Amino acid sequence: QVQLVESGGGLVPAGGSLRLSCKVSGRTSNTDTVAWFRQAPGKEREFVAGIFRSGGSTYYEDSVKGRFTMSRDNTKTTVYLQMNSLKTEDTAVYYCAADRRLILSSLRLPSQYDFWGRGTQVTVSS
């Protein structure tokens, strides 16, 4: 089993920065691919960024490219999302997700991930 716990959310003014962390525990061999998703009120959960398979490429949703950076430590126990130049439209609950057998074409599909954290709230004020 795998446990994912997000932290680092909060209230920040537009233009500010936050760094989210996702602590991974349990059978980390089942977390080959990790990703960040977000869900705003009344909207569907959407892909933000993902690292496809250990040592693989990192992918970003178009609206966060150049502002957000996803990284993973070498021990595979912590995943980060550095968020800069935050906008009010970035306000959402941010979730960490992981899976073992994901294929690249499914990277952006939340239904394809087996493991999820409970989320951390990010609120960007104008």
Coordinates of N, CA, C and O in Angstrom, one line a residue:
Q1 N 0.8 -1.2 0.0 CA 0.0 0.0 0.0 C 0.9 1.2 0.0 O 2.1 1.2 0.4
V2 N 0.3 2.3 -0.5 CA 1.0 3.6 -0.6 C 0.3 4.7 0.1 O -1.0 4.8 -0.1
Q3 N 0.9 5.6 0.8 CA 0.3 6.7 1.4 C 1.0 8.0 0.9 O 2.2 8.1 0.8
L4 N 0.1 8.9 0.5 CA 0.6 10.2 0.0 C 0.0 11.3 0.9 O -1.2 11.4 1.1
V5 N 0.9 12.2 1.4 CA 0.4 13.3 2.2 C 1.0 14.6 1.7 O 2.2 14.8 1.7
E6 N 0.1 15.5 1.3 CA 0.5 16.8 0.8 C 0.6 17.8 1.9 O -0.1 17.7 2.9
S7 N 1.4 18.8 1.7 CA 1.6 19.9 2.6 C 2.1 21.1 1.9 O 2.5 21.0 0.7
G8 N 2.0 22.3 2.5 CA 2.6 23.5 1.9 C 1.6 24.5 1.3 O 2.0 25.5 0.9
G9 N 0.3 24.1 1.3 CA -0.7 25.0 0.8 C -0.9 26.2 1.7 O -0.4 26.2 2.9
G10 N -1.7 27.2 1.3 CA -2.0 28.3 2.1 C -2.5 29.5 1.3 O -2.9 29.3 0.1
L11 N -2.6 30.6 1.9 CA -3.1 31.8 1.2 C -1.9 32.7 0.8 O -1.0 33.0 1.6
V12 N -1.9 33.1 -0.4 CA -0.8 33.9 -1.0 C -1.4 35.0 -1.9 O -2.4 34.7 -2.6
P13 N -0.8 36.2 -2.0 CA -1.3 37.2 -2.9 C -0.9 36.8 -4.3 O 0.1 36.1 -4.6
A14 N -1.6 37.3 -5.3 CA -1.3 37.1 -6.7 C 0.2 37.6 -7.0 O 0.6 38.6 -6.4
G15 N 0.9 36.8 -7.7 CA 2.3 37.1 -8.0 C 3.3 36.4 -7.0 O 4.5 36.4 -7.2
G16 N 2.7 35.8 -5.9 CA 3.5 35.2 -4.9 C 3.9 33.8 -5.3 O 3.6 33.3 -6.4
S17 N 4.6 33.1 -4.3 CA 5.0 31.7 -4.6 C 4.7 30.8 -3.4 O 4.5 31.3 -2.3
L18 N 4.5 29.6 -3.7 CA 4.3 28.5 -2.7 C 5.1 27.3 -3.2 O 5.2 27.1 -4.4
R19 N 5.5 26.5 -2.2 CA 6.1 25.2 -2.5 C 5.3 24.1 -1.9 O 5.3 24.0 -0.6
L20 N 4.7 23.2 -2.7 CA 4.0 22.1 -2.1 C 4.9 20.9 -2.0 O 5.8 20.7 -2.9
S21 N 4.6 20.1 -1.0 CA 5.4 18.8 -0.9 C 4.4 17.7 -0.8 O 3.3 17.8 -0.3
C22 N 4.8 16.5 -1.2 CA 4.0 15.3 -1.1 C 5.0 14.2 -0.6 O 5.9 13.8 -1.2
K23 N 4.7 13.8 0.6 CA 5.5 12.8 1.3 C 4.9 11.4 0.9 O 3.7 11.1 1.1
V24 N 5.8 10.6 0.4 CA 5.4 9.2 -0.1 C 5.9 8.2 0.9 O 7.1 8.2 1.2
S25 N 5.0 7.3 1.3 CA 5.4 6.2 2.2 C 4.8 4.9 1.8 O 3.8 4.9 1.0
G26 N 5.2 3.8 2.4 CA 4.7 2.5 2.0 C 5.5 1.9 0.9 O 6.7 2.1 0.8
R27 N 4.9 1.2 0.0 CA 5.6 0.5 -1.1 C 5.9 1.5 -2.2 O 5.1 1.6 -3.2
T28 N 7.0 2.2 -2.1 CA 7.3 3.3 -3.1 C 7.6 2.7 -4.4 O 7.6 3.4 -5.4
S29 N 7.8 1.4 -4.5 CA 8.0 0.8 -5.8 C 6.7 0.9 -6.6 O 6.7 0.7 -7.9
N30 N 5.6 1.1 -6.0 CA 4.3 1.3 -6.7 C 4.1 2.8 -7.1 O 3.0 3.1 -7.6
T31 N 5.1 3.6 -7.0 CA 4.9 5.1 -7.3 C 5.9 5.5 -8.4 O 6.5 6.5 -8.3
D32 N 5.9 4.7 -9.4 CA 6.8 4.9 -10.5 C 6.5 6.3 -11.2 O 7.4 7.0 -11.6
T33 N 5.3 6.6 -11.4 CA 4.8 7.8 -12.0 C 4.1 8.6 -10.9 O 3.2 8.1 -10.2
V34 N 4.5 9.9 -10.8 CA 3.8 10.7 -9.8 C 3.3 12.0 -10.5 O 3.9 12.4 -11.5
A35 N 2.3 12.6 -10.0 CA 1.7 13.8 -10.6 C 1.0 14.7 -9.6 O 0.7 14.2 -8.5
W36 N 0.8 15.9 -10.0 CA 0.0 16.8 -9.2 C -1.2 17.2 -10.1 O -1.2 17.4 -11.3
F37 N -2.4 17.1 -9.4 CA -3.6 17.5 -10.0 C -4.2 18.6 -9.1 O -3.8 18.8 -7.9
R38 N -5.2 19.3 -9.6 CA -5.9 20.3 -8.8 C -7.4 20.3 -9.1 O -7.8 20.0 -10.2
Q39 N -8.2 20.8 -8.2 CA -9.6 20.9 -8.4 C -10.1 22.1 -7.7 O -10.0 22.3 -6.5
A40 N -10.7 23.0 -8.6 CA -11.3 24.2 -8.1 C -12.8 23.9 -7.8 O -13.4 23.0 -8.4
P41 N -13.5 24.7 -7.0 CA -14.9 24.5 -6.7 C -15.7 24.5 -8.0 O -15.6 25.4 -8.8
G42 N -16.6 23.5 -8.1 CA -17.4 23.4 -9.3 C -16.8 22.9 -10.6 O -17.4 22.9 -11.6
K43 N -15.5 22.6 -10.5 CA -14.8 22.1 -11.7 C -14.2 20.7 -11.5 O -14.1 20.2 -10.4
E44 N -13.9 20.1 -12.6 CA -13.3 18.8 -12.6 C -11.9 18.8 -12.2 O -11.2 19.9 -12.3
R45 N -11.4 17.7 -11.7 CA -10.0 17.6 -11.3 C -9.2 17.7 -12.6 O -9.4 17.0 -13.5
E46 N -8.1 18.5 -12.6 CA -7.3 18.6 -13.8 C -5.8 18.4 -13.5 O -5.3 18.7 -12.4
F47 N -5.1 17.9 -14.5 CA -3.7 17.7 -14.4 C -2.9 19.0 -14.3 O -3.3 19.9 -15.0
V48 N -1.9 19.0 -13.5 CA -1.0 20.2 -13.4 C 0.4 19.8 -13.9 O 0.9 20.5 -14.7
A49 N 0.9 18.8 -13.3 CA 2.3 18.4 -13.7 C 2.5 16.9 -13.4 O 1.9 16.4 -12.4
G50 N 3.4 16.2 -14.1 CA 3.7 14.8 -13.8 C 5.1 14.4 -14.2 O 5.6 15.0 -15.2
I51 N 5.7 13.5 -13.4 CA 6.9 12.9 -13.8 C 6.6 11.5 -14.2 O 6.2 10.7 -13.4
F52 N 6.9 11.2 -15.5 CA 6.6 9.9 -16.0 C 7.7 8.9 -15.7 O 8.8 9.1 -16.3
R53 N 7.5 7.9 -14.9 CA 8.4 6.9 -14.6 C 9.7 7.5 -14.0 O 10.2 8.5 -14.4
S54 N 10.3 6.7 -13.1 CA 11.5 7.2 -12.4 C 12.6 7.6 -13.4 O 12.9 6.9 -14.3
G55 N 13.0 8.9 -13.3 CA 14.0 9.4 -14.2 C 13.5 9.8 -15.6 O 14.2 10.2 -16.4
G56 N 12.2 9.8 -15.7 CA 11.6 10.1 -17.0 C 11.3 11.6 -17.1 O 11.7 12.4 -16.2
S57 N 10.7 12.0 -18.1 CA 10.4 13.4 -18.4 C 9.3 14.0 -17.5 O 8.5 13.2 -17.0
T58 N 9.3 15.3 -17.4 CA 8.3 16.0 -16.6 C 7.4 16.7 -17.6 O 7.9 17.4 -18.5
Y59 N 6.1 16.6 -17.3 CA 5.1 17.3 -18.2 C 4.3 18.3 -17.4 O 4.0 18.1 -16.2
Y60 N 3.9 19.3 -18.1 CA 3.1 20.4 -17.5 C 1.9 20.7 -18.3 O 1.8 20.6 -19.5
E61 N 0.8 21.1 -17.5 CA -0.3 21.7 -18.2 C 0.0 23.0 -18.7 O 0.9 23.7 -18.1
D62 N -0.5 23.4 -19.9 CA -0.1 24.6 -20.6 C -0.1 25.9 -19.7 O 0.8 26.7 -19.8
S63 N -1.1 26.0 -18.9 CA -1.3 27.3 -18.2 C -0.3 27.4 -17.0 O -0.1 28.5 -16.5
V64 N 0.5 26.4 -16.7 CA 1.4 26.5 -15.6 C 2.9 26.4 -16.1 O 3.8 26.6 -15.3
K65 N 3.1 26.2 -17.4 CA 4.4 26.1 -17.9 C 5.1 27.4 -17.7 O 4.6 28.5 -18.0
G66 N 6.4 27.3 -17.3 CA 7.2 28.5 -17.0 C 7.0 29.1 -15.7 O 7.7 30.0 -15.2
R67 N 5.9 28.7 -15.0 CA 5.6 29.2 -13.6 C 5.8 28.1 -12.5 O 6.2 28.4 -11.4
F68 N 5.4 26.9 -12.9 CA 5.5 25.8 -11.9 C 6.7 24.8 -12.3 O 6.9 24.6 -13.5
T69 N 7.3 24.3 -11.3 CA 8.3 23.3 -11.5 C 8.1 22.1 -10.5 O 8.0 22.3 -9.3
M70 N 8.0 20.9 -11.1 CA 7.8 19.7 -10.3 C 9.2 19.0 -10.2 O 9.9 18.9 -11.2
S71 N 9.4 18.5 -9.0 CA 10.7 17.7 -8.9 C 10.4 16.6 -7.9 O 9.4 16.5 -7.2
R72 N 11.4 15.7 -7.8 CA 11.3 14.5 -7.0 C 12.7 14.2 -6.4 O 13.7 14.2 -7.1
D73 N 12.8 13.9 -5.1 CA 14.1 13.6 -4.6 C 14.5 12.2 -5.0 O 13.7 11.4 -5.4
N74 N 15.8 12.0 -4.8 CA 16.4 10.7 -5.3 C 15.9 9.5 -4.6 O 16.0 8.4 -5.1
T75 N 15.4 9.7 -3.4 CA 15.0 8.5 -2.6 C 13.5 8.2 -3.0 O 13.0 7.2 -2.5
K76 N 12.9 9.0 -3.8 CA 11.5 8.8 -4.2 C 10.5 8.9 -3.1 O 9.4 8.5 -3.1
T77 N 10.9 9.6 -2.0 CA 10.0 9.7 -0.8 C 9.3 11.1 -0.8 O 8.4 11.2 0.0
T78 N 9.8 12.0 -1.5 CA 9.1 13.3 -1.5 C 9.1 13.9 -2.9 O 10.0 13.9 -3.7
V79 N 7.9 14.5 -3.2 CA 7.7 15.1 -4.5 C 7.3 16.6 -4.2 O 6.6 16.8 -3.3
Y80 N 7.8 17.5 -5.1 CA 7.6 18.9 -4.8 C 6.9 19.5 -6.0 O 7.0 19.1 -7.2
L81 N 6.2 20.6 -5.7 CA 5.7 21.5 -6.8 C 6.0 22.9 -6.4 O 5.4 23.5 -5.5
Q82 N 7.0 23.5 -7.0 CA 7.3 24.9 -6.8 C 6.4 25.8 -7.7 O 6.4 25.6 -8.9
M83 N 5.6 26.6 -7.1 CA 4.7 27.4 -7.8 C 5.1 28.9 -7.7 O 5.0 29.5 -6.6
N84 N 5.4 29.5 -8.8 CA 5.8 31.0 -8.8 C 4.8 31.8 -9.7 O 4.0 31.2 -10.4
S85 N 4.8 33.1 -9.5 CA 3.9 33.9 -10.3 C 2.5 33.5 -10.2 O 1.8 33.4 -11.2
L86 N 2.0 33.2 -9.0 CA 0.7 32.6 -8.8 C -0.4 33.6 -9.3 O -0.3 34.8 -9.1
K87 N -1.5 33.0 -9.8 CA -2.6 33.8 -10.3 C -3.9 33.3 -9.5 O -3.9 32.2 -9.0
T88 N -4.9 34.2 -9.5 CA -6.1 33.9 -8.8 C -6.7 32.6 -9.4 O -7.3 31.8 -8.6
E89 N -6.5 32.3 -10.7 CA -7.1 31.1 -11.3 C -6.3 29.8 -10.9 O -6.8 28.7 -11.2
D90 N -5.3 30.0 -10.1 CA -4.6 28.8 -9.6 C -5.2 28.3 -8.3 O -4.8 27.3 -7.8
T91 N -6.1 29.1 -7.8 CA -6.8 28.7 -6.5 C -7.5 27.3 -6.7 O -8.3 27.2 -7.6
A92 N -7.2 26.4 -5.8 CA -7.8 25.0 -5.9 C -7.2 24.2 -4.8 O -6.3 24.6 -4.1
V93 N -7.8 23.0 -4.7 CA -7.2 22.0 -3.8 C -6.2 21.2 -4.7 O -6.6 20.8 -5.8
Y94 N -5.0 21.1 -4.2 CA -4.0 20.4 -5.0 C -3.7 19.0 -4.4 O -3.6 18.9 -3.2
Y95 N -3.7 18.0 -5.3 CA -3.6 16.6 -4.9 C -2.3 16.0 -5.5 O -2.0 16.3 -6.7
C96 N -1.7 15.2 -4.8 CA -0.6 14.4 -5.3 C -1.2 13.0 -5.6 O -2.0 12.4 -4.9
A97 N -0.7 12.4 -6.7 CA -1.2 11.1 -7.2 C 0.0 10.3 -7.7 O 1.0 10.8 -8.1
A98 N -0.2 9.0 -7.6 CA 0.9 8.1 -8.0 C 0.3 6.8 -8.6 O -0.8 6.4 -8.3
D99 N 1.1 6.2 -9.4 CA 0.7 4.9 -10.0 C 2.0 4.2 -10.5 O 3.0 4.8 -10.7
R100 N 1.8 2.9 -10.7 CA 3.0 2.1 -11.1 C 3.0 1.8 -12.6 O 4.0 1.8 -13.2
R101 N 1.8 1.5 -13.1 CA 1.8 0.9 -14.5 C 1.3 1.9 -15.5 O 0.9 1.5 -16.6
L102 N 1.2 3.2 -15.2 CA 0.7 4.2 -16.1 C 1.4 4.2 -17.4 O 2.6 4.2 -17.4
I103 N 0.7 4.4 -18.5 CA 1.3 4.6 -19.8 C 1.2 6.1 -20.1 O 0.4 6.8 -19.5
L104 N 2.1 6.6 -20.9 CA 2.3 8.0 -21.1 C 1.0 8.7 -21.6 O 0.6 9.8 -21.1
S105 N 0.2 8.0 -22.4 CA -1.0 8.6 -22.9 C -2.1 8.8 -21.8 O -3.0 9.5 -22.0
S106 N -1.9 8.2 -20.7 CA -2.8 8.3 -19.5 C -2.3 9.3 -18.5 O -3.0 9.4 -17.4
L107 N -1.2 9.9 -18.7 CA -0.6 10.7 -17.6 C -1.5 11.8 -17.1 O -1.5 12.0 -15.9
R108 N -2.3 12.4 -18.0 CA -3.2 13.5 -17.6 C -4.6 13.1 -17.1 O -5.4 13.9 -16.8
L109 N -4.8 11.8 -17.0 CA -6.2 11.3 -16.7 C -6.2 10.9 -15.2 O -5.6 9.9 -14.8
P110 N -6.9 11.6 -14.4 CA -7.0 11.2 -12.9 C -7.6 9.9 -12.7 O -7.2 9.2 -11.7
S111 N -8.4 9.4 -13.5 CA -9.0 8.0 -13.3 C -8.0 6.9 -13.4 O -8.3 5.8 -13.0
Q112 N -6.8 7.2 -14.0 CA -5.8 6.1 -14.2 C -4.9 6.0 -13.0 O -4.0 5.1 -13.0
Y113 N -5.0 6.8 -12.0 CA -4.1 6.7 -10.8 C -4.7 5.9 -9.7 O -5.8 6.1 -9.3
D114 N -3.9 5.1 -9.1 CA -4.3 4.2 -8.0 C -4.2 4.9 -6.7 O -5.0 4.6 -5.8
F115 N -3.3 5.8 -6.5 CA -3.0 6.3 -5.2 C -3.1 7.8 -5.1 O -2.6 8.5 -6.0
W116 N -3.8 8.3 -4.1 CA -4.1 9.7 -4.0 C -3.8 10.2 -2.6 O -4.1 9.5 -1.6
G117 N -3.4 11.5 -2.4 CA -3.4 12.1 -1.1 C -4.7 12.8 -0.9 O -5.6 12.8 -1.8
R118 N -4.9 13.4 0.2 CA -6.1 14.1 0.6 C -6.2 15.5 0.1 O -7.2 16.2 0.2
G119 N -5.1 16.1 -0.3 CA -5.1 17.4 -0.9 C -4.6 18.5 0.1 O -4.7 18.3 1.3
T120 N -4.2 19.6 -0.5 CA -3.9 20.8 0.3 C -4.4 22.0 -0.4 O -4.3 22.1 -1.7
Q121 N -5.0 22.9 0.3 CA -5.7 24.1 -0.3 C -4.7 25.2 -0.6 O -3.9 25.6 0.2
V122 N -4.8 25.7 -1.8 CA -4.0 26.8 -2.3 C -5.0 27.9 -2.7 O -5.9 27.7 -3.5
T123 N -4.9 29.1 -2.0 CA -5.8 30.2 -2.3 C -4.9 31.4 -2.7 O -4.0 31.8 -1.9
V124 N -5.2 31.9 -3.9 CA -4.4 33.1 -4.4 C -5.4 34.3 -4.4 O -6.4 34.3 -5.0
S125 N -5.0 35.3 -3.6 CA -5.9 36.5 -3.5 C -5.5 37.5 -4.5 O -4.3 37.7 -4.9
S126 N -6.5 38.3 -4.9 CA -6.2 39.4 -5.9 C -5.7 40.7 -5.3 O -5.8 40.8 -4.0

